[in-house]
């Protein structure tokens, strides 16, 4: 009882301090990243802190898993360095005896990681996606002023409507709904498109927003072979983004876990493997921290932190690689999960048994 209580108290203190430090670092990184997106025109500057909050919420599973791993490694390393482990060993405890209080302490954290990965992660990503889409639509269309050139947020499209559309612009976004004398220029690495039309309006078709132009012409310049072509049209649609009323699924990381389970597409399976993988990784990392605890009291005290970061980064990258392989069809969902997480779990158990019986 004394052994378990003292060990878990040490884990609690170390975990709290580690979590605060990592959360501060991640919040700072997310703030810098969000400011960069705002400066590029990808997000609304007025929603910077809201986007940052959703970003941090989405990274909570990773933060918790890393904090738990560093806590286990640091606590065991300190106890070994101060010869506390040797005292417990001499009192009849073994390395396997540390597993029960360590897993009991980590169980609530495992559950929190699971809830955050399966529920909060897609919710946060969906909210960020919706805010980004709303801002892009507002920036490219609703802010168009008759008689002025308007550049899109990605810098590839320029739109101009005639001043005679000013009457329709008085209603705010109505300028983007119906206009006359439209000029559009699209620039890409492979081609350039210059389009002019007498009139145009917006339409939502199959969840996507189009500018439908009537009575005009389009000049196409192929930058690869320098071919030039001129096309006249009576009606032509130009895709400008997703509809504000679109009910599409969106990217895989915005879909609910129930949707991923019901729809067995490859991208859904890849996303599901990531969410399951971050939970299984937390368990495997605890076992790795336990079995890899050094019994050399004179070893460098900062070495355990370098080891923890190296192992976590490697494991996390393997999870992302596995997700990409599943999404591309290179490997099945079940074999990938068993191969990555099952093999690490099995090796950790064998390693723990070996150190338990042959310390």
CSV table of C-alpha atoms in Angstrom, one decimal:
chain,number,residue,atom,x,y,z
A,1,UNK,CA,0.0,0.0,0.0
A,2,UNK,CA,2.8,2.4,0.9
A,3,UNK,CA,4.6,1.5,-2.3
A,4,UNK,CA,1.6,2.1,-4.5
A,5,UNK,CA,0.6,5.4,-2.8
A,6,UNK,CA,4.1,6.9,-3.0
A,7,UNK,CA,4.6,5.8,-6.6
A,8,UNK,CA,1.3,7.3,-7.8
A,9,UNK,CA,1.9,10.5,-5.9
A,10,UNK,CA,5.2,10.9,-7.7
A,11,UNK,CA,3.4,10.2,-11.0
A,12,UNK,CA,0.7,12.8,-10.3
A,13,UNK,CA,3.1,15.6,-9.6
A,14,UNK,CA,5.3,14.8,-12.6
A,15,UNK,CA,2.3,14.4,-14.9
A,16,UNK,CA,0.8,17.8,-13.9
A,17,UNK,CA,4.0,19.7,-14.5
A,18,UNK,CA,4.6,17.9,-17.8
A,19,UNK,CA,1.1,18.5,-19.0
A,20,UNK,CA,1.3,22.3,-18.2
A,21,UNK,CA,4.6,22.6,-20.1
A,22,UNK,CA,3.5,20.7,-23.2
A,23,UNK,CA,0.1,22.5,-23.3
A,24,UNK,CA,1.9,25.8,-23.2
A,25,UNK,CA,4.3,24.9,-26.0
A,26,UNK,CA,1.5,23.6,-28.2
A,27,UNK,CA,-0.7,26.7,-27.6
A,28,UNK,CA,2.2,28.9,-28.6
A,29,UNK,CA,2.9,26.8,-31.7
A,30,UNK,CA,-0.8,26.9,-32.6
A,31,UNK,CA,-1.0,30.7,-32.1
A,32,UNK,CA,2.0,31.2,-34.4
A,33,UNK,CA,0.5,28.9,-37.0
A,34,UNK,CA,-2.9,30.6,-36.8
A,35,UNK,CA,-1.4,34.0,-37.2
A,36,UNK,CA,0.5,32.8,-40.2
A,37,UNK,CA,-2.8,31.5,-41.8
A,38,UNK,CA,-4.5,34.8,-41.0
A,39,UNK,CA,-1.7,36.8,-42.6
A,40,UNK,CA,-2.1,34.7,-45.8
A,41,UNK,CA,-5.8,35.3,-45.9
A,42,UNK,CA,-6.7,31.6,-45.2
A,43,UNK,CA,-8.7,32.3,-42.0
A,44,UNK,CA,-10.7,35.2,-40.5
A,45,UNK,CA,-8.4,37.4,-38.3
A,46,UNK,CA,-11.4,38.0,-36.0
A,47,UNK,CA,-11.5,34.2,-35.3
A,48,UNK,CA,-7.8,33.6,-34.5
A,49,UNK,CA,-8.3,32.7,-30.8
A,50,UNK,CA,-11.3,30.5,-31.6
A,51,UNK,CA,-9.4,28.6,-34.3
A,52,UNK,CA,-6.4,28.3,-31.9
A,53,UNK,CA,-8.7,26.8,-29.2
A,54,UNK,CA,-10.1,24.2,-31.6
A,55,UNK,CA,-6.6,23.4,-32.8
A,56,UNK,CA,-5.4,22.8,-29.2
A,57,UNK,CA,-8.5,20.7,-28.5
A,58,UNK,CA,-7.7,18.5,-31.5
A,59,UNK,CA,-4.2,17.9,-30.3
A,60,UNK,CA,-5.2,17.0,-26.7
A,61,UNK,CA,-4.9,13.2,-27.3
A,62,UNK,CA,-1.3,13.6,-28.6
A,63,UNK,CA,-0.5,15.9,-25.7
A,64,UNK,CA,-1.9,13.5,-23.1
A,65,UNK,CA,-0.1,10.5,-24.6
A,66,UNK,CA,3.2,12.3,-24.7
A,67,UNK,CA,2.8,13.7,-21.2
A,68,UNK,CA,1.9,10.3,-19.8
A,69,UNK,CA,5.0,8.7,-21.5
A,70,UNK,CA,7.4,11.4,-20.3
A,71,UNK,CA,5.9,11.1,-16.8
A,72,UNK,CA,6.5,7.4,-16.6
A,73,UNK,CA,10.0,7.6,-18.0
A,74,UNK,CA,11.0,10.6,-15.8
A,75,UNK,CA,9.6,9.1,-12.6
A,76,UNK,CA,11.2,5.7,-13.1
A,77,UNK,CA,14.5,7.4,-14.1
A,78,UNK,CA,14.5,9.6,-11.0
A,79,UNK,CA,13.7,6.7,-8.7
A,80,UNK,CA,16.5,4.7,-10.2
A,81,UNK,CA,18.9,7.6,-10.0
A,82,UNK,CA,18.1,8.1,-6.3
A,83,UNK,CA,18.3,4.4,-5.6
A,84,UNK,CA,14.6,4.2,-4.6
A,85,UNK,CA,14.1,1.3,-7.0
A,86,UNK,CA,16.9,-0.6,-5.4
A,87,UNK,CA,15.2,-0.1,-2.0
A,88,UNK,CA,11.9,-1.4,-3.3
A,89,UNK,CA,13.6,-4.4,-5.0
A,90,UNK,CA,15.3,-5.3,-1.7
A,91,UNK,CA,11.9,-5.1,0.1
A,92,UNK,CA,10.4,-7.8,-2.2
A,93,UNK,CA,9.1,-5.8,-5.1
A,94,UNK,CA,9.9,-6.5,-8.7
A,95,UNK,CA,9.8,-4.6,-11.9
A,96,UNK,CA,6.5,-6.1,-12.7
A,97,UNK,CA,5.1,-4.7,-9.4
A,98,UNK,CA,5.4,-1.2,-10.9
A,99,UNK,CA,3.0,-2.2,-13.7
A,100,UNK,CA,-0.2,-2.3,-11.6
A,101,UNK,CA,0.0,1.1,-10.0
A,102,UNK,CA,1.3,2.6,-13.2
A,103,UNK,CA,-1.6,1.3,-15.3
A,104,UNK,CA,-4.1,2.2,-12.5
A,105,UNK,CA,-2.8,5.8,-12.6
A,106,UNK,CA,-2.9,5.9,-16.4
A,107,UNK,CA,-6.4,4.4,-16.8
A,108,UNK,CA,-8.4,7.7,-16.5
A,109,UNK,CA,-5.9,9.3,-18.9
A,110,UNK,CA,-6.5,6.4,-21.4
A,111,UNK,CA,-10.2,7.0,-21.2
A,112,UNK,CA,-9.7,10.8,-21.7
A,113,UNK,CA,-7.5,10.1,-24.7
A,114,UNK,CA,-10.2,7.8,-26.2
A,115,UNK,CA,-13.0,10.3,-25.7
A,116,UNK,CA,-10.9,13.2,-27.2
A,117,UNK,CA,-9.7,11.1,-30.2
A,118,UNK,CA,-13.1,9.6,-31.0
A,119,UNK,CA,-15.3,12.6,-30.3
A,120,UNK,CA,-13.5,15.9,-29.8
A,121,UNK,CA,-11.0,15.5,-32.6
A,122,UNK,CA,-13.5,15.3,-35.4
A,123,UNK,CA,-15.7,18.0,-33.8
A,124,UNK,CA,-12.8,20.4,-33.6
A,125,UNK,CA,-11.6,19.7,-37.1
A,126,UNK,CA,-15.2,20.1,-38.4
A,127,UNK,CA,-15.6,23.5,-36.7
A,128,UNK,CA,-12.2,24.7,-38.1
A,129,UNK,CA,-13.2,23.5,-41.6
A,130,UNK,CA,-16.5,25.3,-41.5
A,131,UNK,CA,-15.0,28.6,-40.3
A,132,UNK,CA,-12.3,28.4,-43.1
A,133,UNK,CA,-14.9,27.6,-45.8
A,134,UNK,CA,-17.2,30.5,-44.6
A,135,UNK,CA,-14.3,32.9,-44.6
A,136,UNK,CA,-13.1,31.8,-48.1
A,137,UNK,CA,-16.6,32.2,-49.5
A,138,UNK,CA,-16.9,35.6,-47.9
A,139,UNK,CA,-13.5,36.8,-49.0
A,140,UNK,CA,-13.8,35.7,-52.6
A,141,UNK,CA,-17.4,36.5,-53.3
A,142,UNK,CA,-19.3,38.6,-50.8
A,143,UNK,CA,-16.6,41.2,-50.5
A,144,UNK,CA,-16.6,41.9,-54.3
A,145,UNK,CA,-17.1,45.6,-54.9
A,146,UNK,CA,-18.4,46.7,-58.3
A,147,UNK,CA,-15.8,48.5,-60.3
A,148,UNK,CA,-12.9,47.0,-58.4
A,149,UNK,CA,-10.6,44.0,-59.0
A,150,UNK,CA,-10.9,41.3,-56.2
A,151,UNK,CA,-8.2,38.7,-55.8
A,152,UNK,CA,-9.1,35.3,-54.3
A,153,UNK,CA,-7.6,34.1,-51.0
A,154,UNK,CA,-5.2,31.7,-52.8
A,155,UNK,CA,-4.0,34.4,-55.2
A,156,UNK,CA,-4.9,32.4,-58.3
A,157,UNK,CA,-8.1,34.1,-59.4
A,158,UNK,CA,-9.0,37.7,-60.0
A,159,UNK,CA,-12.7,38.8,-60.4
A,160,UNK,CA,-14.1,42.1,-61.7
A,161,UNK,CA,-17.7,43.1,-62.2
A,162,UNK,CA,-19.0,46.3,-63.8
A,163,UNK,CA,-20.0,49.4,-61.9
A,164,UNK,CA,-23.6,49.0,-63.2
A,165,UNK,CA,-23.9,46.2,-60.7
A,166,UNK,CA,-23.6,48.6,-57.8
A,167,UNK,CA,-27.4,48.8,-57.3
A,168,UNK,CA,-27.5,45.1,-56.6
A,169,UNK,CA,-24.6,45.4,-54.2
A,170,UNK,CA,-26.4,47.6,-51.7
A,171,UNK,CA,-27.9,44.5,-50.1
A,172,UNK,CA,-24.5,43.3,-49.0
A,173,UNK,CA,-23.8,39.9,-50.5
A,174,UNK,CA,-26.2,40.5,-53.4
A,175,UNK,CA,-23.2,41.7,-55.5
A,176,UNK,CA,-21.9,38.2,-55.7
A,177,UNK,CA,-25.4,36.8,-56.5
A,178,UNK,CA,-26.0,38.7,-59.8
A,179,UNK,CA,-23.8,40.9,-61.8
A,180,UNK,CA,-23.1,42.3,-65.2
A,181,UNK,CA,-20.0,42.7,-67.3
A,182,UNK,CA,-17.8,40.1,-65.5
A,183,UNK,CA,-14.1,39.6,-66.0
A,184,UNK,CA,-12.3,36.7,-64.5
A,185,UNK,CA,-8.6,35.7,-64.7
A,186,UNK,CA,-7.2,32.4,-63.4
A,187,UNK,CA,-3.5,31.8,-63.1
A,188,UNK,CA,-1.8,28.4,-62.5
A,189,UNK,CA,1.5,26.8,-63.3
A,190,UNK,CA,0.2,24.9,-66.3
A,191,UNK,CA,-2.4,27.3,-67.8
A,192,UNK,CA,-3.9,30.7,-67.7
A,193,UNK,CA,-7.6,31.4,-68.2
A,194,UNK,CA,-9.1,34.8,-69.1
A,195,UNK,CA,-12.9,34.9,-69.2
A,196,UNK,CA,-15.3,37.7,-69.9
A,197,UNK,CA,-19.1,37.6,-69.9
A,198,UNK,CA,-22.0,39.9,-70.1
A,199,UNK,CA,-23.7,38.7,-67.0
A,200,UNK,CA,-23.5,36.0,-64.3
A,201,UNK,CA,-24.9,34.7,-61.1
A,202,UNK,CA,-24.2,32.2,-58.3
A,203,UNK,CA,-25.7,28.7,-58.1
A,204,UNK,CA,-25.2,25.8,-55.7
A,205,UNK,CA,-24.9,22.6,-57.6
A,206,UNK,CA,-24.4,19.2,-55.9
A,207,UNK,CA,-22.9,20.9,-52.8
A,208,UNK,CA,-20.5,23.2,-54.7
A,209,UNK,CA,-20.8,26.8,-55.6
A,210,UNK,CA,-20.5,28.0,-59.2
A,211,UNK,CA,-20.4,31.3,-61.0
A,212,UNK,CA,-22.7,30.7,-64.0
A,213,UNK,CA,-21.6,33.1,-66.8
A,214,UNK,CA,-23.8,33.9,-69.8
A,215,UNK,CA,-22.8,35.2,-73.3
A,216,UNK,CA,-19.0,35.5,-73.2
A,217,UNK,CA,-15.7,34.1,-74.3
A,218,UNK,CA,-12.7,32.5,-72.7
A,219,UNK,CA,-9.0,32.7,-73.7
A,220,UNK,CA,-6.8,29.8,-72.7
A,221,UNK,CA,-3.0,29.9,-72.6
A,222,UNK,CA,-1.2,26.6,-72.1
A,223,UNK,CA,2.1,27.5,-70.3
A,224,UNK,CA,3.6,24.1,-71.2
A,225,UNK,CA,3.4,24.1,-75.0
A,226,UNK,CA,2.4,27.8,-75.4
A,227,UNK,CA,-0.9,27.0,-77.2
A,228,UNK,CA,-3.6,29.7,-77.3
A,229,UNK,CA,-7.3,29.0,-77.8
A,230,UNK,CA,-10.4,31.2,-77.8
A,231,UNK,CA,-13.8,29.8,-76.9
A,232,UNK,CA,-17.1,31.5,-77.1
A,233,UNK,CA,-20.0,30.3,-74.9
A,234,UNK,CA,-23.6,31.0,-74.2
A,235,UNK,CA,-23.5,29.6,-70.6
A,236,UNK,CA,-20.6,28.3,-68.6
A,237,UNK,CA,-20.1,27.4,-64.9
A,238,UNK,CA,-17.0,28.2,-63.0
A,239,UNK,CA,-16.3,26.4,-59.7
A,240,UNK,CA,-15.5,28.9,-56.8
A,241,UNK,CA,-15.8,26.7,-53.7
A,242,UNK,CA,-18.1,24.6,-51.6
A,243,UNK,CA,-21.6,25.7,-51.0
A,244,UNK,CA,-22.4,27.3,-47.7
A,245,UNK,CA,-25.4,24.9,-47.4
A,246,UNK,CA,-23.4,21.9,-48.5
A,247,UNK,CA,-24.0,18.7,-46.4
A,248,UNK,CA,-21.0,16.8,-47.7
A,249,UNK,CA,-18.9,14.7,-45.5
A,250,UNK,CA,-15.8,16.9,-45.7
A,251,UNK,CA,-12.2,15.6,-45.1
A,252,UNK,CA,-11.9,12.3,-43.1
A,253,UNK,CA,-10.6,14.0,-40.0
A,254,UNK,CA,-13.9,15.9,-39.7
A,255,UNK,CA,-16.2,12.8,-39.9
A,256,UNK,CA,-17.6,11.3,-36.8
A,257,UNK,CA,-16.3,7.9,-35.6
A,258,UNK,CA,-19.7,6.4,-36.2
A,259,UNK,CA,-19.5,7.6,-39.9
A,260,UNK,CA,-16.1,6.0,-40.2
A,261,UNK,CA,-17.4,2.7,-38.9
A,262,UNK,CA,-20.4,2.7,-41.2
A,263,UNK,CA,-18.6,3.7,-44.4
A,264,UNK,CA,-15.6,1.4,-45.1
A,265,UNK,CA,-13.9,3.6,-47.7
A,266,UNK,CA,-10.1,3.5,-47.6
A,267,UNK,CA,-9.8,7.1,-46.4
A,268,UNK,CA,-12.2,6.4,-43.6
A,269,UNK,CA,-10.3,3.3,-42.5
A,270,UNK,CA,-7.1,5.3,-42.5
A,271,UNK,CA,-8.6,8.0,-40.3
A,272,UNK,CA,-10.1,5.3,-38.0
A,273,UNK,CA,-6.6,3.6,-37.7
A,274,UNK,CA,-5.2,6.9,-36.5
A,275,UNK,CA,-7.8,7.4,-33.8
A,276,UNK,CA,-7.5,3.9,-32.5
A,277,UNK,CA,-3.7,4.0,-32.9
A,278,UNK,CA,-3.3,7.0,-30.6
A,279,UNK,CA,-5.1,5.2,-27.8
A,280,UNK,CA,-3.2,2.0,-28.3
A,281,UNK,CA,0.0,3.9,-28.5
A,282,UNK,CA,-0.6,5.4,-25.1
A,283,UNK,CA,-0.8,1.9,-23.6
A,284,UNK,CA,2.2,0.6,-25.5
A,285,UNK,CA,4.3,3.7,-24.5
A,286,UNK,CA,3.6,3.0,-20.8
A,287,UNK,CA,4.9,-0.6,-21.2
A,288,UNK,CA,7.9,0.7,-23.1
A,289,UNK,CA,8.7,3.2,-20.3
A,290,UNK,CA,8.5,0.4,-17.8
A,291,UNK,CA,10.6,-2.2,-19.5
A,292,UNK,CA,13.2,0.3,-20.8
A,293,UNK,CA,13.9,1.9,-17.3
A,294,UNK,CA,17.6,1.8,-16.9
A,295,UNK,CA,19.1,0.2,-13.8
A,296,UNK,CA,22.3,2.3,-14.0
A,297,UNK,CA,22.1,5.0,-11.4
A,298,UNK,CA,25.1,6.8,-12.9
A,299,UNK,CA,23.6,7.2,-16.3
A,300,UNK,CA,23.0,10.7,-17.6
A,301,UNK,CA,19.8,12.2,-16.1
A,302,UNK,CA,18.8,14.0,-19.3
A,303,UNK,CA,19.2,10.9,-21.4
A,304,UNK,CA,15.7,9.6,-20.4
A,305,UNK,CA,14.0,12.7,-21.9
A,306,UNK,CA,15.9,12.4,-25.2
A,307,UNK,CA,14.9,8.7,-25.3
A,308,UNK,CA,11.3,9.5,-24.6
A,309,UNK,CA,11.1,12.1,-27.3
A,310,UNK,CA,12.8,9.9,-29.8
A,311,UNK,CA,10.5,6.9,-29.1
A,312,UNK,CA,7.4,9.0,-29.2
A,313,UNK,CA,8.2,10.8,-32.4
A,314,UNK,CA,9.1,7.5,-34.1
A,315,UNK,CA,5.9,5.8,-32.9
A,316,UNK,CA,3.8,8.8,-33.9
A,317,UNK,CA,5.3,8.9,-37.4
A,318,UNK,CA,4.6,5.2,-37.8
A,319,UNK,CA,1.0,5.8,-36.9
A,320,UNK,CA,0.8,8.5,-39.6
A,321,UNK,CA,2.6,6.3,-42.2
A,322,UNK,CA,0.2,3.5,-41.4
A,323,UNK,CA,-2.8,5.8,-41.9
A,324,UNK,CA,-1.5,6.8,-45.3
A,325,UNK,CA,-0.8,3.2,-46.3
A,326,UNK,CA,-4.3,2.2,-45.4
A,327,UNK,CA,-5.9,5.2,-47.2
A,328,UNK,CA,-3.9,4.4,-50.4
A,329,UNK,CA,-4.8,0.7,-50.2
A,330,UNK,CA,-1.3,-0.6,-49.7
A,331,UNK,CA,-2.2,-2.5,-46.6
A,332,UNK,CA,-5.5,-3.6,-44.9
A,333,UNK,CA,-6.9,-2.0,-41.8
A,334,UNK,CA,-6.7,-5.1,-39.5
A,335,UNK,CA,-3.2,-6.2,-40.6
A,336,UNK,CA,-1.8,-2.7,-40.3
A,337,UNK,CA,-3.1,-2.2,-36.7
A,338,UNK,CA,-2.0,-5.7,-35.6
A,339,UNK,CA,1.4,-5.3,-37.2
A,340,UNK,CA,2.2,-1.9,-35.7
A,341,UNK,CA,0.5,-1.9,-32.3
A,342,UNK,CA,0.3,-5.7,-31.7
A,343,UNK,CA,3.9,-6.3,-32.4
A,344,UNK,CA,5.0,-3.5,-30.1
A,345,UNK,CA,2.7,-4.8,-27.4
A,346,UNK,CA,4.0,-8.3,-27.7
A,347,UNK,CA,7.6,-7.3,-27.7
A,348,UNK,CA,7.0,-5.1,-24.6
A,349,UNK,CA,5.4,-8.0,-22.7
A,350,UNK,CA,8.2,-10.4,-23.6
A,351,UNK,CA,10.8,-7.8,-22.6
A,352,UNK,CA,9.0,-7.2,-19.3
A,353,UNK,CA,8.8,-10.9,-18.6
A,354,UNK,CA,12.5,-11.3,-19.3
A,355,UNK,CA,13.5,-8.4,-17.0
A,356,UNK,CA,11.1,-9.7,-14.3
A,357,UNK,CA,12.7,-13.1,-14.2
A,358,UNK,CA,16.2,-12.1,-15.2
A,359,UNK,CA,16.7,-8.6,-13.9
